[in-house]
mmCIF file of C-alpha atoms in Angstrom:
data_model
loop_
_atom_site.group_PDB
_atom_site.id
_atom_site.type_symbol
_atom_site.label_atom_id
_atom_site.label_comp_id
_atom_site.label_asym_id
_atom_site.label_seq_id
_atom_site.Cartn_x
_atom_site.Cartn_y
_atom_site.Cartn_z
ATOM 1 C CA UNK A 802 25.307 -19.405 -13.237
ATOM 2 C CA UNK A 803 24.391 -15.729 -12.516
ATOM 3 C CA UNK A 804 23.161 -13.251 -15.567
ATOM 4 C CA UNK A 805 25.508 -9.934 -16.582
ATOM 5 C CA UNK A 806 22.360 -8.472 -15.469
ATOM 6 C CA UNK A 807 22.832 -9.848 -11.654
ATOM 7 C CA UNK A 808 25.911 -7.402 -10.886
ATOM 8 C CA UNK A 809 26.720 -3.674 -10.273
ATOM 9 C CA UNK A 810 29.388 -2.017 -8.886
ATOM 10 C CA UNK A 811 29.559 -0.270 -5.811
ATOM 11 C CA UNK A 812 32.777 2.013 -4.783
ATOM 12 C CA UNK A 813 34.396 -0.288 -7.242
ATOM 13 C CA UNK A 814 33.419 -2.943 -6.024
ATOM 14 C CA UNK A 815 31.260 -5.695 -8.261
ATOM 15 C CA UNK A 816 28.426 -7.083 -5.790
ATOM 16 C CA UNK A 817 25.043 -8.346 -6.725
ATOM 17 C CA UNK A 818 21.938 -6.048 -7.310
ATOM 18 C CA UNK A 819 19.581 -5.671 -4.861
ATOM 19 C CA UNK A 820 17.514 -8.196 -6.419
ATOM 20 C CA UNK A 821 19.434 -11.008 -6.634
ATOM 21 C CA UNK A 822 20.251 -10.623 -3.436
ATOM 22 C CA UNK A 823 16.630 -11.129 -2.594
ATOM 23 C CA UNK A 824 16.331 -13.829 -4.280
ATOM 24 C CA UNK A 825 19.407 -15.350 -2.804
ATOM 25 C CA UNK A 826 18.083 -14.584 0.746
ATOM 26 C CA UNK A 827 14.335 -15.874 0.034
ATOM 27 C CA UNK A 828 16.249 -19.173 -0.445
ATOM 28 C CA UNK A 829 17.642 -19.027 3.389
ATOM 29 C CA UNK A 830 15.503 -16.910 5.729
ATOM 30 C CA UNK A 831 12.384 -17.655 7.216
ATOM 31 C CA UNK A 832 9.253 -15.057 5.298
ATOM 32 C CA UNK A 833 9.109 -13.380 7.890
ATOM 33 C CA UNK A 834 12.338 -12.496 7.861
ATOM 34 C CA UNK A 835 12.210 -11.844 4.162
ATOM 35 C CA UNK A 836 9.871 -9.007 4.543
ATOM 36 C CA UNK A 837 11.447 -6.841 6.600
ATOM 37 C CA UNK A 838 14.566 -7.134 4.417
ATOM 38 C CA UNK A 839 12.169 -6.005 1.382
ATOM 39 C CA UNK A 840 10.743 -3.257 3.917
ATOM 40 C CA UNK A 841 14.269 -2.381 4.500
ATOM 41 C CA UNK A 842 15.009 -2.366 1.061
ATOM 42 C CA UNK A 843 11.960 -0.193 0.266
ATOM 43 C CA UNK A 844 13.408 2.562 3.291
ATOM 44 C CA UNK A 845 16.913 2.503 1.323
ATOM 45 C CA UNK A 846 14.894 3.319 -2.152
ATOM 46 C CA UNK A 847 16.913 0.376 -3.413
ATOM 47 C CA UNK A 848 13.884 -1.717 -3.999
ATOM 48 C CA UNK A 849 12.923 -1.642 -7.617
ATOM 49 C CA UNK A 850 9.892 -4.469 -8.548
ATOM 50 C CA UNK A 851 10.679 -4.740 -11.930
ATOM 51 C CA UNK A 852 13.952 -5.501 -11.738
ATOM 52 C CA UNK A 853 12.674 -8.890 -9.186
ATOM 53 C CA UNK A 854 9.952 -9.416 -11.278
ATOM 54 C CA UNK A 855 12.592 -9.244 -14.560
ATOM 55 C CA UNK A 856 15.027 -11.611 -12.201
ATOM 56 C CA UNK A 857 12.075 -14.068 -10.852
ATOM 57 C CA UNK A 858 11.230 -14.663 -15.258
ATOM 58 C CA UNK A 859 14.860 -15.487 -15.137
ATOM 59 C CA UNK A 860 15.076 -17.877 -12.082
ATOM 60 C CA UNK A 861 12.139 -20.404 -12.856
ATOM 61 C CA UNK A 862 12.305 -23.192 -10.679
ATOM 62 C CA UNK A 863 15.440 -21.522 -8.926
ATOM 63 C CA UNK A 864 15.509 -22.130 -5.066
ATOM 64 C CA UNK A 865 14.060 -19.284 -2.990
ATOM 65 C CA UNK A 866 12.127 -18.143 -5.798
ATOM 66 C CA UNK A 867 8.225 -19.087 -5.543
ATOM 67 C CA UNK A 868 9.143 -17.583 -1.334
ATOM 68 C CA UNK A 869 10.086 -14.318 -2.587
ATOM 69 C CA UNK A 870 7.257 -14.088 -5.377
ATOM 70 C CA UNK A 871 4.761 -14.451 -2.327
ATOM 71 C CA UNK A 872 6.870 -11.986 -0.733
ATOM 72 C CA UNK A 873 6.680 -9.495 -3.220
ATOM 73 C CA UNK A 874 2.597 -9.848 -3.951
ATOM 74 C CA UNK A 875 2.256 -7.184 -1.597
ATOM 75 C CA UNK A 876 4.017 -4.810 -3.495
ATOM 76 C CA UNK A 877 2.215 -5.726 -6.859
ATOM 77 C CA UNK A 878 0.371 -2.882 -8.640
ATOM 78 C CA UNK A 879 -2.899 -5.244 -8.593
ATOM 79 C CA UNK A 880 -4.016 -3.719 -5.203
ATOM 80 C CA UNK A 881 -4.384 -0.144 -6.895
ATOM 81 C CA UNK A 882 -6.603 2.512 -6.138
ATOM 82 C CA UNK A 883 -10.037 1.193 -8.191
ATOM 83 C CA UNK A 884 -9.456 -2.008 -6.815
ATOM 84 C CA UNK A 885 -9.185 -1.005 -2.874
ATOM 85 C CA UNK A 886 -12.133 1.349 -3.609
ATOM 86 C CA UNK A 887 -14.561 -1.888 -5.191
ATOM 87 C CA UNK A 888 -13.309 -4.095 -2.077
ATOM 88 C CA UNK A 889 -14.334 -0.828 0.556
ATOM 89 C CA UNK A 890 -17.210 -0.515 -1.411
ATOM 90 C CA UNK A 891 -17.992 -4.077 -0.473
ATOM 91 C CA UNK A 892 -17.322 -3.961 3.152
ATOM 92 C CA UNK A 893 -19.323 -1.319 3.436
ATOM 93 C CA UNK A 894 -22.373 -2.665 1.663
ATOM 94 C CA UNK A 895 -21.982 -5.741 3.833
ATOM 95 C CA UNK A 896 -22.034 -3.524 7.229
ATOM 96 C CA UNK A 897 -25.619 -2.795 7.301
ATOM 97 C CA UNK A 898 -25.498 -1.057 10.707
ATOM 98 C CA UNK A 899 -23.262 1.527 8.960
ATOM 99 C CA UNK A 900 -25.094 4.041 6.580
ATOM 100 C CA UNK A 901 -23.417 4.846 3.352
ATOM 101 C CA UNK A 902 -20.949 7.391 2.567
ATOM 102 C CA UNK A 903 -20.803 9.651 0.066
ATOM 103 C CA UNK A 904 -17.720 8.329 -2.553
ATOM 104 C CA UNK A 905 -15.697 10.413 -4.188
ATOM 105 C CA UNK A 906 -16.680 13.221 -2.905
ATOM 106 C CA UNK A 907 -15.015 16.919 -2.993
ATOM 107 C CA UNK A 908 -14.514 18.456 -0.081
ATOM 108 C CA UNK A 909 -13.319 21.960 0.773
ATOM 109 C CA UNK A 910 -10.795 22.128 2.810
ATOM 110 C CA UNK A 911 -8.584 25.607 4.527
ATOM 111 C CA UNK A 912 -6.577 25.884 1.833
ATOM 112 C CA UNK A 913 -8.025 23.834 -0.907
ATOM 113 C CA UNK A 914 -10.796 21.284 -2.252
ATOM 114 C CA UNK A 915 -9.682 17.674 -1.938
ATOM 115 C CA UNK A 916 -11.309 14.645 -3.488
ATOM 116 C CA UNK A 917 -12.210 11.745 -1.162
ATOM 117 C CA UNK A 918 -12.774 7.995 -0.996
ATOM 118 C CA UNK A 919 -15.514 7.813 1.243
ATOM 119 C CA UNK A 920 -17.360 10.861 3.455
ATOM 120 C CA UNK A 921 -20.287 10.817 6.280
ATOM 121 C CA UNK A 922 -21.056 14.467 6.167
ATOM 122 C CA UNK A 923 -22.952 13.699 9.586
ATOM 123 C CA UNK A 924 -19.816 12.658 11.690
ATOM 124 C CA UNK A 925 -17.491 14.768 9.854
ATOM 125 C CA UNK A 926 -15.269 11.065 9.009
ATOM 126 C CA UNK A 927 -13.551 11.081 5.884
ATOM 127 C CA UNK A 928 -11.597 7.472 4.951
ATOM 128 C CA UNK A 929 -8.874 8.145 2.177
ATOM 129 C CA UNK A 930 -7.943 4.435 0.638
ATOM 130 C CA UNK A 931 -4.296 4.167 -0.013
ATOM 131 C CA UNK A 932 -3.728 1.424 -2.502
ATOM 132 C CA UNK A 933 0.083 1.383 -3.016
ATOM 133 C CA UNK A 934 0.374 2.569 -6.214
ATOM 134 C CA UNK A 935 -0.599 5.660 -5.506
ATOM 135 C CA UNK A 936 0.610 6.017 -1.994
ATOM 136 C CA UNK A 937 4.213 4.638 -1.332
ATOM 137 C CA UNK A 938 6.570 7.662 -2.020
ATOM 138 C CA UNK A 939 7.589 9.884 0.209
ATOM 139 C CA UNK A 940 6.291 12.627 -1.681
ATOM 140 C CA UNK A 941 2.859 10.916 -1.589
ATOM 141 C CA UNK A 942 3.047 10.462 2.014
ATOM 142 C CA UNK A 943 3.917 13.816 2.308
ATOM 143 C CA UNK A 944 1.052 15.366 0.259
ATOM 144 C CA UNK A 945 -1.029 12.656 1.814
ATOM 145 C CA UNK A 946 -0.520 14.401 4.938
ATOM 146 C CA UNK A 947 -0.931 17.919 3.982
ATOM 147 C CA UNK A 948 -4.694 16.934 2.495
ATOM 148 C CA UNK A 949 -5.518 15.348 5.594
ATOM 149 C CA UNK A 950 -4.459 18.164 7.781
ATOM 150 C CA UNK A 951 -6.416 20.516 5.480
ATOM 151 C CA UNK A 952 -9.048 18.605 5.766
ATOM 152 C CA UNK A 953 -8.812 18.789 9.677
ATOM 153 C CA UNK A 954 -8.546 22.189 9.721
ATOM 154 C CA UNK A 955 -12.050 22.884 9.048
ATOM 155 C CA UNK A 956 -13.340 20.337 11.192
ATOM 156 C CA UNK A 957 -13.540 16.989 9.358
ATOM 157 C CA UNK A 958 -11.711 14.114 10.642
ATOM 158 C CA UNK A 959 -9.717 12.109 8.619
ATOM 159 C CA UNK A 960 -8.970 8.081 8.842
ATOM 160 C CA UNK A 961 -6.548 6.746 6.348
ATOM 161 C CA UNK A 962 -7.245 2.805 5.198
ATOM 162 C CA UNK A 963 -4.589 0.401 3.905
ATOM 163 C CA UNK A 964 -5.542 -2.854 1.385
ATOM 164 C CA UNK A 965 -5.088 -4.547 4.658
ATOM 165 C CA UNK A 966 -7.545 -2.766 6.524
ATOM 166 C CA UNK A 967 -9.864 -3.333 3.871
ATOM 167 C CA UNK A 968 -9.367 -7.222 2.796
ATOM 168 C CA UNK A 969 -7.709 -8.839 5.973
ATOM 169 C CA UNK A 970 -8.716 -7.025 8.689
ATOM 170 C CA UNK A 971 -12.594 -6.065 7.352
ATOM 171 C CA UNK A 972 -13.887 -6.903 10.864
ATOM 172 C CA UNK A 973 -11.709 -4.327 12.605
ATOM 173 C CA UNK A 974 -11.713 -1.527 9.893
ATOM 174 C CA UNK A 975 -15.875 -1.986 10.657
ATOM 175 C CA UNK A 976 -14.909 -0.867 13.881
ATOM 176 C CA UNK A 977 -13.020 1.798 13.631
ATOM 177 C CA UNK A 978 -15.625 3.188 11.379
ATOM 178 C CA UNK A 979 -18.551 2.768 14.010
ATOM 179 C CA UNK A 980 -16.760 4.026 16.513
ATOM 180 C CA UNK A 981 -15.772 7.073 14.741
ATOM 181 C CA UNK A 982 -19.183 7.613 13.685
ATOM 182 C CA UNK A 983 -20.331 7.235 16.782
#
């Protein structure tokens, strides 16, 4: 039986919410395809994580459910800023051919003084860590964007890091980093 709480109404018409319709596809698509509907759901601004969370307390032991739960952990506020930053921090100290950076440092910029995740004063490289809490909007993006161009302006070059970069592709992110230091 479906909740109140699983409906709305669109041009008059009473359809299911986004999330319930989620959950009802995480019960007959393959994960992969899954995630692009939550990516495409994200691009529409109709995906709202509480409200799946809210439903998935709601649907215990309901088909589909424990496949759209590991769908969602990517979208879970657990991979936050602090938390990227500790796991970089770790990478790093595990690359010993790489020398330090500076963290959280502030950095002037054309226009204005930025504060960044990690800087090599030597190379110029700046890495900005976006955990996606803080870096999912397109307002983020968009100031995001406008830092690191700033930032470029006055010679510093600017290489943006995802939790993925960090945790699940460490060996390539190590990479990038030499070779940008290079």
């Amino acid at each position: 039986m479906l909740d109140p709480g699983d409906f709305t109404t669109s041009d008059g018409i009473r359809v299911t919410t986004p999330a319930r319709t989620l959950l009802d596809l995480s019960a007959v698509v393959h994960p992969q395809d899954l995630a692009a509907a939550l990516d495409r759901a994200e691009r529409l601004r109709i995906f709202d994580l509480t409200a799946v969370n809210e439903l998935l307390d709601r649907a215990q032991g309901r088909r589909g459910a424990a496949a759209l739960r590991r769908a969602i952990a990517g979208w879970e506020p657990s991979q936050e800023k602090s938390r990227l930053e500790r796991r970089f921090r770790e990478l790093m100290r595990a690359a010993r051919d790489i020398p330090s950076p500076l963290f959280n440092a502030l950095l002037d910029g054309e226009t204005a003084t930025h504060e960044v995740d990690a800087f090599w004063p030597e190379h110029h490289l700046v890495i900005q860590l976006d955990g996606f809490e803080y870096h999912r909007t397109r307002r983020d993006r968009e100031r995001d964007a406008a830092s690191d161009a700033d930032l470029e302006l006055v010679g510093r070059r600017v290489m943006r890091l995802t939790w993925d970069d960090v945790t699940v592709h460490g060996g390539r992110t190590l990479r990038r980093i030499r070779l940008a230091s290079a």
